[in-house]
Amino acid sequence: MALRSAAAAAPRSLRRLITGTSTRTLPIISQTIHDWEKLEPSTNAFLSGRLFSSASTSSFIPPPLPPSAQQREQPEPSTNLFVSGLSKRTTTEKLHEAFAKFGEVVHARVVTDRVTGYSKGFGFVKYATLEDAAKGIEGMDGKFLDGWVIFAEYARPRPPPENNGFRPHGHQ
């Protein structure tokens, strides 16, 4: 009976597991439900329909970030900006127009898929001066463009290609 009442209160994805007849998962699920029923209703987040309980005294501490994530360097200021989070409807012209409000845009480009021609959701904007680029980041980072929140930052330079000992075609 407890299993049926728990199944009724469970989300749809768990209902399949609870009401399933698998001999491997049923004992585990019934033991888990039995353990949930022992808890007070205020601390029982699953059966009370809440995602988290305010009465919980969990001392969860997230694991430390790996050194590479902690020391991720900020890109050097440049006149070239990387813009991500673009809508699939955003065109190069719209991108140019949006960033031109903050300075002289030399070039803007929405990166598209070679085969389909659809936007990949990011692009680049090149300003005439560093000051204009800084104003462009300040003015557009975290703002809406075509209904999507976009992010603007200084573009990181592309690493040199690795040729792995191969020479370009035609060279000896």
Tab-separated table of N, CA, C and O in Angstrom, residues 37 40 47 50-51 57 93 95 134-135 164:
chain	number	residue	atom	x	y	z
A	37	GLU	N	9.369	7.204	4.162
A	37	GLU	CA	8.200	7.263	5.035
A	37	GLU	C	8.593	7.451	6.489
A	37	GLU	O	7.802	7.934	7.293
A	40	GLU	N	10.131	12.852	8.783
A	40	GLU	CA	9.017	13.752	9.084
A	40	GLU	C	8.545	14.399	7.789
A	40	GLU	O	9.340	14.636	6.893
A	47	LEU	N	8.197	13.408	-1.065
A	47	LEU	CA	6.782	13.111	-0.926
A	47	LEU	C	5.940	14.344	-0.677
A	47	LEU	O	4.750	14.340	-0.925
A	50	ARG	N	8.034	19.155	-2.768
A	50	ARG	CA	8.993	20.244	-2.879
A	50	ARG	C	10.314	19.692	-3.372
A	50	ARG	O	10.691	18.564	-3.044
A	51	LEU	N	11.026	20.515	-4.102
A	51	LEU	CA	12.319	20.079	-4.607
A	51	LEU	C	13.353	20.066	-3.486
A	51	LEU	O	14.112	19.128	-3.351
A	57	THR	N	19.422	20.285	6.969
A	57	THR	CA	20.650	20.852	7.510
A	57	THR	C	21.846	20.283	6.758
A	57	THR	O	22.876	19.986	7.332
A	93	GLU	N	23.791	41.826	-40.400
A	93	GLU	CA	23.354	43.231	-40.410
A	93	GLU	C	22.787	43.649	-39.054
A	93	GLU	O	23.069	44.742	-38.563
A	95	LEU	N	23.500	42.297	-36.147
A	95	LEU	CA	24.615	42.321	-35.202
A	95	LEU	C	25.401	43.623	-35.345
A	95	LEU	O	25.704	44.291	-34.354
A	134	ALA	N	35.517	48.405	-25.649
A	134	ALA	CA	35.154	48.340	-24.237
A	134	ALA	C	33.711	48.832	-24.033
A	134	ALA	O	32.949	48.251	-23.248
A	135	LYS	N	33.336	49.891	-24.745
A	135	LYS	CA	31.955	50.391	-24.664
A	135	LYS	C	30.975	49.362	-25.226
A	135	LYS	O	29.868	49.206	-24.721
A	164	ASN	N	51.722	18.762	-37.614
A	164	ASN	CA	52.132	17.380	-37.334
A	164	ASN	C	53.141	16.857	-38.346
A	164	ASN	O	53.095	15.704	-38.752
